[in-house]
Every structure is written in structure tokens, then in C-alpha cells.
Short mmCIF file of C-alpha atoms and ligand atoms in Angstrom, two decimals:
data_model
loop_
_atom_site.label_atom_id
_atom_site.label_comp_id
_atom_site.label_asym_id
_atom_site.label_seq_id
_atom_site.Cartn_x
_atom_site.Cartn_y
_atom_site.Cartn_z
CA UNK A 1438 -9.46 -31.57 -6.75
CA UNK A 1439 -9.07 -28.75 -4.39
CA UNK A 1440 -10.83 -29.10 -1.32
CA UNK A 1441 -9.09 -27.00 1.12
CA UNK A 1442 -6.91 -23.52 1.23
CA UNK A 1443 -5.46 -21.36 3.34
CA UNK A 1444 -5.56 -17.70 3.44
CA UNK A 1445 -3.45 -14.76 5.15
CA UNK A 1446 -2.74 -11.08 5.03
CA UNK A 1447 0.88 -10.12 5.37
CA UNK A 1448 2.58 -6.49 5.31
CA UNK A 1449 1.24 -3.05 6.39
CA UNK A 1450 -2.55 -3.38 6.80
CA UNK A 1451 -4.95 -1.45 4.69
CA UNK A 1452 -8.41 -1.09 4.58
CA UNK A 1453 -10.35 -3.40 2.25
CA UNK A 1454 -8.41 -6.16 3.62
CA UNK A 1455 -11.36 -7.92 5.19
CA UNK A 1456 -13.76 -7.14 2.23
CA UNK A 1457 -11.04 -9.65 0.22
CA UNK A 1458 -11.02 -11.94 2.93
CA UNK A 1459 -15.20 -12.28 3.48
CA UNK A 1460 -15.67 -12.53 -0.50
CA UNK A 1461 -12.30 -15.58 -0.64
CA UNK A 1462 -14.46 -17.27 1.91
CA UNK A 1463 -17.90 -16.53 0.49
CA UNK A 1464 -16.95 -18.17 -3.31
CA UNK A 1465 -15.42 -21.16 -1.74
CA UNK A 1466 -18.31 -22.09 0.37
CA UNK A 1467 -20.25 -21.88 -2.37
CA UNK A 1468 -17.95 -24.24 -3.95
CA UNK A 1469 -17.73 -26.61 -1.04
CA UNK A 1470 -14.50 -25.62 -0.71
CA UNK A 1471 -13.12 -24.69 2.95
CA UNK A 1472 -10.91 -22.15 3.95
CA UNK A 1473 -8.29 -21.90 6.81
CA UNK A 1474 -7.20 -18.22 7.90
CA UNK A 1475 -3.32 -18.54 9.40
CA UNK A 1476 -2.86 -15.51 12.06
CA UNK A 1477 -0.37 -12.62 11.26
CA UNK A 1478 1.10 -12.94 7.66
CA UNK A 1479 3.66 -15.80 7.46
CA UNK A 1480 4.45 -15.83 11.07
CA UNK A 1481 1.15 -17.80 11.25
CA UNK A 1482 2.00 -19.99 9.02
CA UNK A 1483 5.33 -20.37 10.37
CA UNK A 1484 3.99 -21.11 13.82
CA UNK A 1485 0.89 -22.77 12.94
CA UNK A 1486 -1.12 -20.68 13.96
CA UNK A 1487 -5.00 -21.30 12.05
CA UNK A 1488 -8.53 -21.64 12.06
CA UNK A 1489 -11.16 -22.37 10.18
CA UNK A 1490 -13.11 -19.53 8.58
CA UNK A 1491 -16.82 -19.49 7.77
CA UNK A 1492 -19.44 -17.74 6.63
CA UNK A 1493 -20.66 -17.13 9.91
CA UNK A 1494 -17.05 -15.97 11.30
CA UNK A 1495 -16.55 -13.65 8.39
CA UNK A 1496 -19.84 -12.21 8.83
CA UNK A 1497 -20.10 -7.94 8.98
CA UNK A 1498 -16.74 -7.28 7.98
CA UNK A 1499 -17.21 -5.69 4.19
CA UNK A 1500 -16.72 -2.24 5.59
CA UNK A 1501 -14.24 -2.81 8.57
CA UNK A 1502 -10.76 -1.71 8.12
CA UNK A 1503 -8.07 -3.62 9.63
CA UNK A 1504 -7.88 -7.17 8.88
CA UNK A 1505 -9.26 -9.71 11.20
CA UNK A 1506 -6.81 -12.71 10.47
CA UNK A 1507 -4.08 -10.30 11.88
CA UNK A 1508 -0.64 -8.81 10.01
CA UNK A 1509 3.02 -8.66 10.27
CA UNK A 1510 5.93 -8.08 8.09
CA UNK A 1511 7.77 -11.94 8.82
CA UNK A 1512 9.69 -12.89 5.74
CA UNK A 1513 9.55 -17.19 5.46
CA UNK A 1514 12.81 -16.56 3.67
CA UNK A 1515 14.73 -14.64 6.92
CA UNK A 1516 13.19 -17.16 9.49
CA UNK A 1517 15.41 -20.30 10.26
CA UNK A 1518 13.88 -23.41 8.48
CA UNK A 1519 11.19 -21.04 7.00
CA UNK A 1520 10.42 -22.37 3.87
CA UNK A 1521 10.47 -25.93 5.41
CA UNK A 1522 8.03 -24.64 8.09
CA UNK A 1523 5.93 -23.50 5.40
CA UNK A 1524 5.78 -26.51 3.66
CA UNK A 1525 5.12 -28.54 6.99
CA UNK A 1526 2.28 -26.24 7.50
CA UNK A 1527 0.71 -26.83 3.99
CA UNK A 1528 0.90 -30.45 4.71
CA UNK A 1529 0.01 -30.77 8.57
CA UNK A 1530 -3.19 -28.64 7.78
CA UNK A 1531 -3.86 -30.87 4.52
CA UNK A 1532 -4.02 -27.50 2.13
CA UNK A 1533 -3.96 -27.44 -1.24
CA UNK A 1534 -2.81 -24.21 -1.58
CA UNK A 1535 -2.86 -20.08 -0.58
CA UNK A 1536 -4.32 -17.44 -1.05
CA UNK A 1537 -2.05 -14.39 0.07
CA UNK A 1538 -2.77 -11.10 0.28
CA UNK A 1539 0.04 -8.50 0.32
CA UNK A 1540 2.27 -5.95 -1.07
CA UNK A 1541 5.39 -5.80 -2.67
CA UNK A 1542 7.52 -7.52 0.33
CA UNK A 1543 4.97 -10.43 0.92
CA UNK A 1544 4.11 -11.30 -2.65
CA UNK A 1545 7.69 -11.64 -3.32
CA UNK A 1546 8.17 -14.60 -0.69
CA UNK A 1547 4.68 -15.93 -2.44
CA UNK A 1548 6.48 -16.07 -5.58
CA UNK A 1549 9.80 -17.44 -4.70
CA UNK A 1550 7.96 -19.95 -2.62
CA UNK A 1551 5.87 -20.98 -5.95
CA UNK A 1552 8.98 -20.72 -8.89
CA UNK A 1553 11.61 -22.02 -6.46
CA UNK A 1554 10.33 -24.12 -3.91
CA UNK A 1555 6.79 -25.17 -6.48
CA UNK A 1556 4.36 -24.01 -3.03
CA UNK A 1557 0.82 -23.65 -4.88
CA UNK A 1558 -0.20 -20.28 -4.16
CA UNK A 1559 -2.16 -17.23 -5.64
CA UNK A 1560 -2.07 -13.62 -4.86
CA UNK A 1561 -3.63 -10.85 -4.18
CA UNK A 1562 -2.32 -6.78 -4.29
CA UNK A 1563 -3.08 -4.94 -1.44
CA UNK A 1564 -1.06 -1.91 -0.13
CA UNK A 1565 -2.01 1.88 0.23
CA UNK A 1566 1.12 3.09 -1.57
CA UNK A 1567 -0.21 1.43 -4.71
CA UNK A 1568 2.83 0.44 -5.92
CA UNK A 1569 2.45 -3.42 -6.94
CA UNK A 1570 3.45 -3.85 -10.30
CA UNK A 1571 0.79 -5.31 -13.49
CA UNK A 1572 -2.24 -3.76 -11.38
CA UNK A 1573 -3.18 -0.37 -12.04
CA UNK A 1574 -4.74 -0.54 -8.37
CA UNK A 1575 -4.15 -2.21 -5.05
CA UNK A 1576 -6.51 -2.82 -2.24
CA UNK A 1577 -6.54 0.22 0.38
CA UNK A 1578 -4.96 3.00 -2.22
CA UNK A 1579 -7.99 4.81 -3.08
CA UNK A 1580 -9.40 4.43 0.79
CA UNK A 1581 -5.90 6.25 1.30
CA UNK A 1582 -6.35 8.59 -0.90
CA UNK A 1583 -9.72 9.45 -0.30
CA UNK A 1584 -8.36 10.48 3.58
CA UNK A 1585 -5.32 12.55 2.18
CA UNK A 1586 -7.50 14.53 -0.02
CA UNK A 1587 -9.66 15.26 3.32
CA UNK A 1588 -6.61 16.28 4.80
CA UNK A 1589 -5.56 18.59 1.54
CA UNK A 1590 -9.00 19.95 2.12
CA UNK A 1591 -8.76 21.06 5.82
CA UNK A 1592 -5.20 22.25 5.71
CA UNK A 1593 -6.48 24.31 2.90
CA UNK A 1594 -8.93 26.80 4.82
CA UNK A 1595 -6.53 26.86 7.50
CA UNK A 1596 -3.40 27.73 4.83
CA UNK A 1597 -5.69 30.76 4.05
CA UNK A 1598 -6.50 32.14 7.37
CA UNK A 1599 -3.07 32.23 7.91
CA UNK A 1600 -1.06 32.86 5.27
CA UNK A 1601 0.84 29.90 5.74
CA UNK A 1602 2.54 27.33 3.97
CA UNK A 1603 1.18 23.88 4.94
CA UNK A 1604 3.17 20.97 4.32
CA UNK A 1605 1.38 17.43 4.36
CA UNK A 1606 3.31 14.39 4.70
CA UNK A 1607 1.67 11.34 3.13
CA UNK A 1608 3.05 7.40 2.83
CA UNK A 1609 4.68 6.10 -0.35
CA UNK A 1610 7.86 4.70 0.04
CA UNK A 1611 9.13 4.02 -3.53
CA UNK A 1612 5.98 5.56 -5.53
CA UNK A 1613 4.22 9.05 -4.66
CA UNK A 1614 0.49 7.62 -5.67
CA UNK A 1615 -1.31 8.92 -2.45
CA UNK A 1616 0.76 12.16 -2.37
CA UNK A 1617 0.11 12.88 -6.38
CA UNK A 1618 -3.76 11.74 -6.39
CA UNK A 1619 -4.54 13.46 -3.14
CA UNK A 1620 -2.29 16.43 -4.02
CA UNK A 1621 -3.87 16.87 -7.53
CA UNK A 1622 -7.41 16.22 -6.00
CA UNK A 1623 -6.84 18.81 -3.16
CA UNK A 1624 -5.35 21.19 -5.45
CA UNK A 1625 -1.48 20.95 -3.98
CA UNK A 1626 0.48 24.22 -4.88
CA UNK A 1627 3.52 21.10 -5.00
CA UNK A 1628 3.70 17.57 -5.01
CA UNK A 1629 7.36 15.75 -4.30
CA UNK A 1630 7.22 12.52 -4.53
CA UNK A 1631 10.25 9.38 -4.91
CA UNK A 1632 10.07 9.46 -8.95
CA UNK A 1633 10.79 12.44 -9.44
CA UNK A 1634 13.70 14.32 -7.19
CA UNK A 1635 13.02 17.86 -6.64
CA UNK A 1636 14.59 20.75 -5.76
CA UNK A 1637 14.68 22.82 -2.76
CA UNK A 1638 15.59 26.08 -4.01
CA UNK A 1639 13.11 25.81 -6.94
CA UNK A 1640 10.37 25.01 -4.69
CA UNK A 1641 11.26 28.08 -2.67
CA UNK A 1642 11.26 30.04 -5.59
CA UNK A 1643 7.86 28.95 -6.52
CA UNK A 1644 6.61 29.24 -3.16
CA UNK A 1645 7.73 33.17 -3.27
CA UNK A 1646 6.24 33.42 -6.54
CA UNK A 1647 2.86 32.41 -5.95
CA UNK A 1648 3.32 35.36 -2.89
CA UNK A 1649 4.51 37.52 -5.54
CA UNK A 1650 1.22 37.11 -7.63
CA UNK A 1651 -1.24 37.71 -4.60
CA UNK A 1652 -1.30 33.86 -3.71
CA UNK A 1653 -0.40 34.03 0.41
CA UNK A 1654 -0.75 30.65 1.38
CA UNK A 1655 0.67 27.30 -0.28
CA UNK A 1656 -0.25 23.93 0.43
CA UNK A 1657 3.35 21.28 -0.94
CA UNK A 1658 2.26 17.21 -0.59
CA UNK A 1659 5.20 15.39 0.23
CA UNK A 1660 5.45 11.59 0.09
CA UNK A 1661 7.35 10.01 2.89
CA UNK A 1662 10.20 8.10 0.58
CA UNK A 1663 10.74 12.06 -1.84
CA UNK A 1664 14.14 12.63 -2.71
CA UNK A 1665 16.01 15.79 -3.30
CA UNK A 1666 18.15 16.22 -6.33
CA UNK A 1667 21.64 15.03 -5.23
CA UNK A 1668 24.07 17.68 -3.75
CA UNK A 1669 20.90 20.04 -3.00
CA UNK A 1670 20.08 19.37 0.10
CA UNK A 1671 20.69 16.88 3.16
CA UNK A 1672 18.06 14.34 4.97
CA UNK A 1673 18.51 12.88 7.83
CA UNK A 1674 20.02 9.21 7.88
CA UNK A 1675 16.84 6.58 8.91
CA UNK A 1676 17.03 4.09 10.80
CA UNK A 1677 16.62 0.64 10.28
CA UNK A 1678 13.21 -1.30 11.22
CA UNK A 1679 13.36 -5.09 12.51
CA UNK A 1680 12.69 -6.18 8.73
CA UNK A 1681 15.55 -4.34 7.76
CA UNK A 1682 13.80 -1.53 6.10
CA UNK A 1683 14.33 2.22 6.02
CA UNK A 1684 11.97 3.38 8.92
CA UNK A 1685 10.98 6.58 6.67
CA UNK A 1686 8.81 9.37 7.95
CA UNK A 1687 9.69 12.67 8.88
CA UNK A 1688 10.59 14.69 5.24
CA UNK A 1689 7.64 17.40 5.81
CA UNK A 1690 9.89 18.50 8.81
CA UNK A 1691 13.13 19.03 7.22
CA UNK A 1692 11.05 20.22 3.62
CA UNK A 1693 8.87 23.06 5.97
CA UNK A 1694 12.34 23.96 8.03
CA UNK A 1695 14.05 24.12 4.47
CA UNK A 1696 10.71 26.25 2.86
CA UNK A 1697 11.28 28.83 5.69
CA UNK A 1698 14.77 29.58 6.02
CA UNK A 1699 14.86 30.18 1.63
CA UNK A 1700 11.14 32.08 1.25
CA UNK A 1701 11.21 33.51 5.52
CA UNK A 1702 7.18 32.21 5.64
CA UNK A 1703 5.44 30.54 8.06
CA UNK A 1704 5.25 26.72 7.43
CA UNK A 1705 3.66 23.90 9.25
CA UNK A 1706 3.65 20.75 8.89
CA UNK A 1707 1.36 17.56 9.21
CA UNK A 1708 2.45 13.82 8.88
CA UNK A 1709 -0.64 12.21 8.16
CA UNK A 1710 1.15 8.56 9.07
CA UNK A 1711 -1.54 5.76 10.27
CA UNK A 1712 -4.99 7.92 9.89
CA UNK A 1713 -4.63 7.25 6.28
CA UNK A 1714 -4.29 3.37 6.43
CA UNK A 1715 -6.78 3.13 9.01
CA UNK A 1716 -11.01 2.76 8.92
CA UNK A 1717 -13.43 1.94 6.77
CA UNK A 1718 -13.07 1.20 2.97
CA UNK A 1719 -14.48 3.74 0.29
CA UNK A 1720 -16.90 1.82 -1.67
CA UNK A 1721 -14.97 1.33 -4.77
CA UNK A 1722 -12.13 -0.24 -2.47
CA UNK A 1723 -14.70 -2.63 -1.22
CA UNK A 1724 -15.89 -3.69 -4.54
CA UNK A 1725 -12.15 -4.27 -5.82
CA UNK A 1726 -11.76 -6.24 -2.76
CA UNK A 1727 -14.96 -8.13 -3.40
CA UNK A 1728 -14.33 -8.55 -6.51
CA UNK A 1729 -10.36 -9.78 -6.01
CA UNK A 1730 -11.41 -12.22 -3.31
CA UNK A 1731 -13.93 -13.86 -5.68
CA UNK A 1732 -11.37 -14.18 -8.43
CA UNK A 1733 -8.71 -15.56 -6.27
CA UNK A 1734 -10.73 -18.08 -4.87
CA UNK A 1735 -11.62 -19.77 -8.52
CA UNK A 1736 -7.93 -19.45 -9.57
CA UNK A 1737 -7.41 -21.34 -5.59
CA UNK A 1738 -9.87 -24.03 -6.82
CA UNK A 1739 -9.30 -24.35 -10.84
CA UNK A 1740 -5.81 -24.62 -9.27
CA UNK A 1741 -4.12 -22.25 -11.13
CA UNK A 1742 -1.26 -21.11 -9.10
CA UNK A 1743 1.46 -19.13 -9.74
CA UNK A 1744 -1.05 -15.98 -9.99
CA UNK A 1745 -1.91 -12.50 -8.72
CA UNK A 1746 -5.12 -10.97 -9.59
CA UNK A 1747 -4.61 -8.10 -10.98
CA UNK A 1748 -7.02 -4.86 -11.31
CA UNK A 1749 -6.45 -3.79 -15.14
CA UNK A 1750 -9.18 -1.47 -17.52
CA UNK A 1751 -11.68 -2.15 -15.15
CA UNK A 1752 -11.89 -5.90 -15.01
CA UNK A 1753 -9.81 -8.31 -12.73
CA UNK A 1754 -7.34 -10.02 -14.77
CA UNK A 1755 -4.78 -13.47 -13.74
CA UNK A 1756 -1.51 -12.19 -14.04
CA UNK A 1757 1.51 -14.11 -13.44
CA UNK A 1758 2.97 -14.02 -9.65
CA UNK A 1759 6.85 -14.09 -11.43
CA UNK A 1760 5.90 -10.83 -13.67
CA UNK A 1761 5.21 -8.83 -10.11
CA UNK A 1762 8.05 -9.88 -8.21
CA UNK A 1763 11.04 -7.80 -7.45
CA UNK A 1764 9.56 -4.97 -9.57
CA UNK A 1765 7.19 -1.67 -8.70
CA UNK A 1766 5.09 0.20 -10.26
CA UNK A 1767 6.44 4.08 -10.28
CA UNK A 1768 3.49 7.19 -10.60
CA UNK A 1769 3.97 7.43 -14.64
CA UNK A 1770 5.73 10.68 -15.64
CA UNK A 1771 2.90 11.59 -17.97
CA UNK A 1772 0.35 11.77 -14.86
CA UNK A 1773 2.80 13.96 -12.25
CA UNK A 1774 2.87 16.20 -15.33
CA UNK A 1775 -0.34 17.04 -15.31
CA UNK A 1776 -1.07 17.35 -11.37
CA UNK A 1777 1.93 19.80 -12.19
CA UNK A 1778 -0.10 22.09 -14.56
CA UNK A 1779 -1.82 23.04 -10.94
CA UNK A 1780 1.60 23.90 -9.15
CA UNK A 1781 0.75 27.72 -9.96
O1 F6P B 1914 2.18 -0.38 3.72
C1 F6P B 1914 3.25 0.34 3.19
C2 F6P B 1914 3.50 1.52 4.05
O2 F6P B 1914 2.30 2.19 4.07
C3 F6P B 1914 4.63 2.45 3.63
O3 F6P B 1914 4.27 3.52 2.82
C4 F6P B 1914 5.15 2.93 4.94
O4 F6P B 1914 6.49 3.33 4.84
C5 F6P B 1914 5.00 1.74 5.80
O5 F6P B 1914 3.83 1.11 5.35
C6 F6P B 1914 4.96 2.03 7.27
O6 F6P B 1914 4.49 0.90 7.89
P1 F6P B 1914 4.77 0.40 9.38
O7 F6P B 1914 4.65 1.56 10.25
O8 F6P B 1914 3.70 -0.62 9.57
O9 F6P B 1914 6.13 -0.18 9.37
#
């Protein structure tokens, strides 16, 4: 019988977070179940760092962005004695299980700590770059995209005035989702995004093109983590963040110096960055995180480990934690091809 689980958000925050959270909570009270939130990811977990949640302590926080419990990018498995620590924590707190909610990096420690290690845990997608495989949605994407479209919007009237070419740079750092669903929902004269490299020249030439045919102004969507074709063009070396990631941002610079030296118009640029995984979630992200949290907390109590729940034809669906792992989900080439139909 389960009578106890913990719960933590791990990663880059997004909004919706602490809609999952309230509703994990809410279904296990109702249960008689209790719930433990550990502070900051793993590194709460790590350093034992909980409390108990309630229904009164996760009051009011459906439509607050952020998460409450507290994020950070720790990796059990690049800690000294991590998955030991983990373990300790499970049993030191008496827990039956997890629930964690995170992207790629954090639910693939969940599921290496479930297959190899046997830690009873379940899952739950969140990330703005949407790019969590056997989900067609995460928690915070459409939130995200819902801001980048506002941004497509605004850049738009001032892209007229002016005559300029605006470039926008979005997130995505292995998938374009925010940069092709905002750029086809803003009407982007260009979208680049990491699945499918483009080329410099031939955006140039489009970009003088659309001049040619009485169309002065040009709005290209770029998504942090684009790639040119190789041998076409040159982007700066990142560095490296404390998690040993790429620190990416900063394309819309080099693509906007690039756009003027071939076509000789004025570009600007805007890096969205943090506005977009910040505030309050759209409604439709706060009913997938609703609706998430619920499910996760019956698979916590049935104790069904091992999965994620995933977001598929409009229901939430168990999926298995080992068939998410280690793989993404790329923007499918059928979908940029028809947010290219616009490019004209
Ligand atoms: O959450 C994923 C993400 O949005 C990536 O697209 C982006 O590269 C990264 O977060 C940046 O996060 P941070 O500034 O927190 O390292």
C-alpha cells in the first residue's frame, strides 16, 4: 500500500509547473495519501531537503508560473554517492516512491534510477522546448508559444514601419517547436530551426526576393540550437554551463549580421530568452498540468512505476519511463513544411 510520495521539479522551469504540483497533491489527499515536496530538483533530494505539502500549502497556485518547490539542473548520477543519497532519502523520509517532473535531462536520471538501480518512480514531461519524446506535448510549450507569437506580433508592425528585417530568437535547443508554432502563428517570412539546417545565402536570397515583389520588411524566427548547412557559414564556439551543456543563445546576432552584409537591409534582432518561460500558464497548459498531476498521482498510488504520463490524441496516456529516455522528439518534417508554404 502506498501511503506516502515525494514530489520535485527538476530542469529549466516552465510555467504550469505548479498547476501539476497543486493537482499531484489534490488526488492524493483525496486518497489519504501524503505528499512530500523535496526543494530544487534532485539537489533536494540529495541534501534532504523536504516538507510536507498540503492542500492548504498548495493553495492559489493553478495560474502561477514558476514552481514553488524550487528547480535546478543537479544530475544524482554526477554527484558523489548520488544514487546512494537518493536511496537514503527514499528511506529516511519513509517514501514509497516519486513523482518527478522534468525534461529530457531529469527524466533520464528518473529512469536510470528505476531500470538500473529499481527506485519506484513516475514521471511527468514538462519543458517549453517540447521536445520529450512519446508526448505530443509537454507542460509550459504552448504557454511558450503563446508569448513568442506575441512577440511575432509586435515585431511585425514595427518590421513595417521600418522596412526592416526583424530577427526573433526563441529557445529550443535540439527541436524548433516554439520557433515553428510561433513562427507559423505570427506569420514568419522564415523559420530555422535544429532539424532542419539552413542556408545563409538562400535565406538572403529570399529575403531580397520578397523586396523584389513589393514585400519591404521580413520577420525570420530562429531557434536558439539552428544549424547552418555545414561549410556555409561559421557560429561562434559556446561555452560550457556547470552541467556541462552548450550555453546556447545568441544565433539571431550572427543570422541578422549575416542577413545584412548578403541582402545590405536593415536587421534587428530580439532574443526573447526568459520572458517566454516565465508567468502565468495559458489555460490549456493549466488543464494538461491538472490533468498530468492527477494521473501521476494514481499511477504513484496503484504503484505503477516505471512511467511518464504522456499527453497523446487528447487524453493522458502511461507510457513507459525506458521508451523516453535518451531519445527526443524532433518538429516532424511534414509540419515545418507547411509553416514553409508561408515563407513567401
Ligand atoms: O528548459 C530548456 C531550455 O528552455 C532550453 O531551450 C534553453 O537552452 C535552456 O532551457 C536555458 O536554460 P537556463 O538558462 O536555465 O540554463
Amino acid at each position: 500500500m502506498v501511503s506516502r510520495f515525494g514530489i520535485l521539479t527538476g530542469g529549466g522551469d516552465c510555467p504550469g509547473l505548479n498547476a501539476a504540483i497543486r493537482a499531484t497533491v489534490r488526488r492524493a489527499d483525496q486518497q489519504n495519501v501524503t505528499t512530500f515536496g523535496f526543494r530544487n530538483g534532485w539537489e533536494g533530494v540529495l541534501q534532504s531537503e523536504v516538507e510536507q505539502l498540503t492542500l492548504a500549502s498548495t493553495r492559489g497556485l493553478l495560474h502561477r508560473g514558476g514552481t514553488v518547490l524550487g528547480t535546478s539542473r543537479v544530475d544524482p548520477y554526477r554527484e558523489r554517492d548520488g544514487v546512494r543519497r537518493i536511496e537514503d532519502a527514499l528511506e529516511v523520509h519513509r517514501l514509497d516512491g516519486l513523482v518527478v517532473i522534468g525534461g529530457e535531462g531529469t527524466l533520464a536520471a528518473a529512469t536510470r534510477l528505476h531500470v538500473d538501480e529499481g527506485l519506484p518512480i513516475v514521471g511527468v514531461p514538462k519543458t517549453i522546448d517540447n521536445d520529450v519524446a512519446e508526448t505530443e506535448l509537454t507542460i509550459g510549450f504552448l504557454t511558450a508559444v503563446a508569448t513568442a507569437t506575441e512577440a511575432v506580433d509586435r515585431l511585425h508592425s514595427t518590421a513595417e514601419s521600418h522596412n526592416r528585417v526583424m530577427v526573433l530568437e526563441v529557445m529550443g535547443r535540439h527541436a524548433g517547436w516554439i520557433a515553428t508554432f510561433a513562427g507559423m502563428a505570427g506569420g514568419a517570412d522564415a523559420i530555422l530551426i535544429p532539424e532542419v539546417p539552413f542556408d545563409i545565402d538562400a535565406v538572403g536570397r529570399h529575403l531580397r526576393h520578397r523586396a523584389g515583389v513589393g514585400r519591404d520588411f521580413s520577420i525570420v524566427v530562429v531557434a536558439e540550437g539552428a544549424e547552418p548547412v555545414p561549410g556555409t557559414m561559421e557560429l561562434p564556439e559556446h561555452p560550457m554551463d556547470e552541467f556541462g551543456r552548450p550555453k546556447l543563445g545568441g544565433i539571431g546576432h550572427t543570422i541578422a549580421h549575416e542577413i545584412e552584409s548578403r541582402t545590405g537591409f536593415d536587421a534587428r534582432v530580439t532574443q526573447l530568452g526568459h520572458v517566454q518561460r516565465g508567468g502565468s500558464p495559458v489555460p490549456m497548459d493549466r488543464g494538461i498540468a491538472t490533468r498530468m498531476g492527477v494521473h501521476a498521482a494514481d499511477l504513484a498510488i496503484a504503484g505503477d512505476w516505471g512511467r511518464m504520463t504522456a499527453y497523446q490524441a487528447g487524453r493522458i496516456e502511461p507510457v513507459a519511463l525506458a521508451d523516453v529516455a535518451g531519445r527526443l522528439k524532433p518538429v516532424p518534417e511534414e509540419l515545418y513544411r507547411v509553416a514553409e508554404v508561408f515563407f513567401g
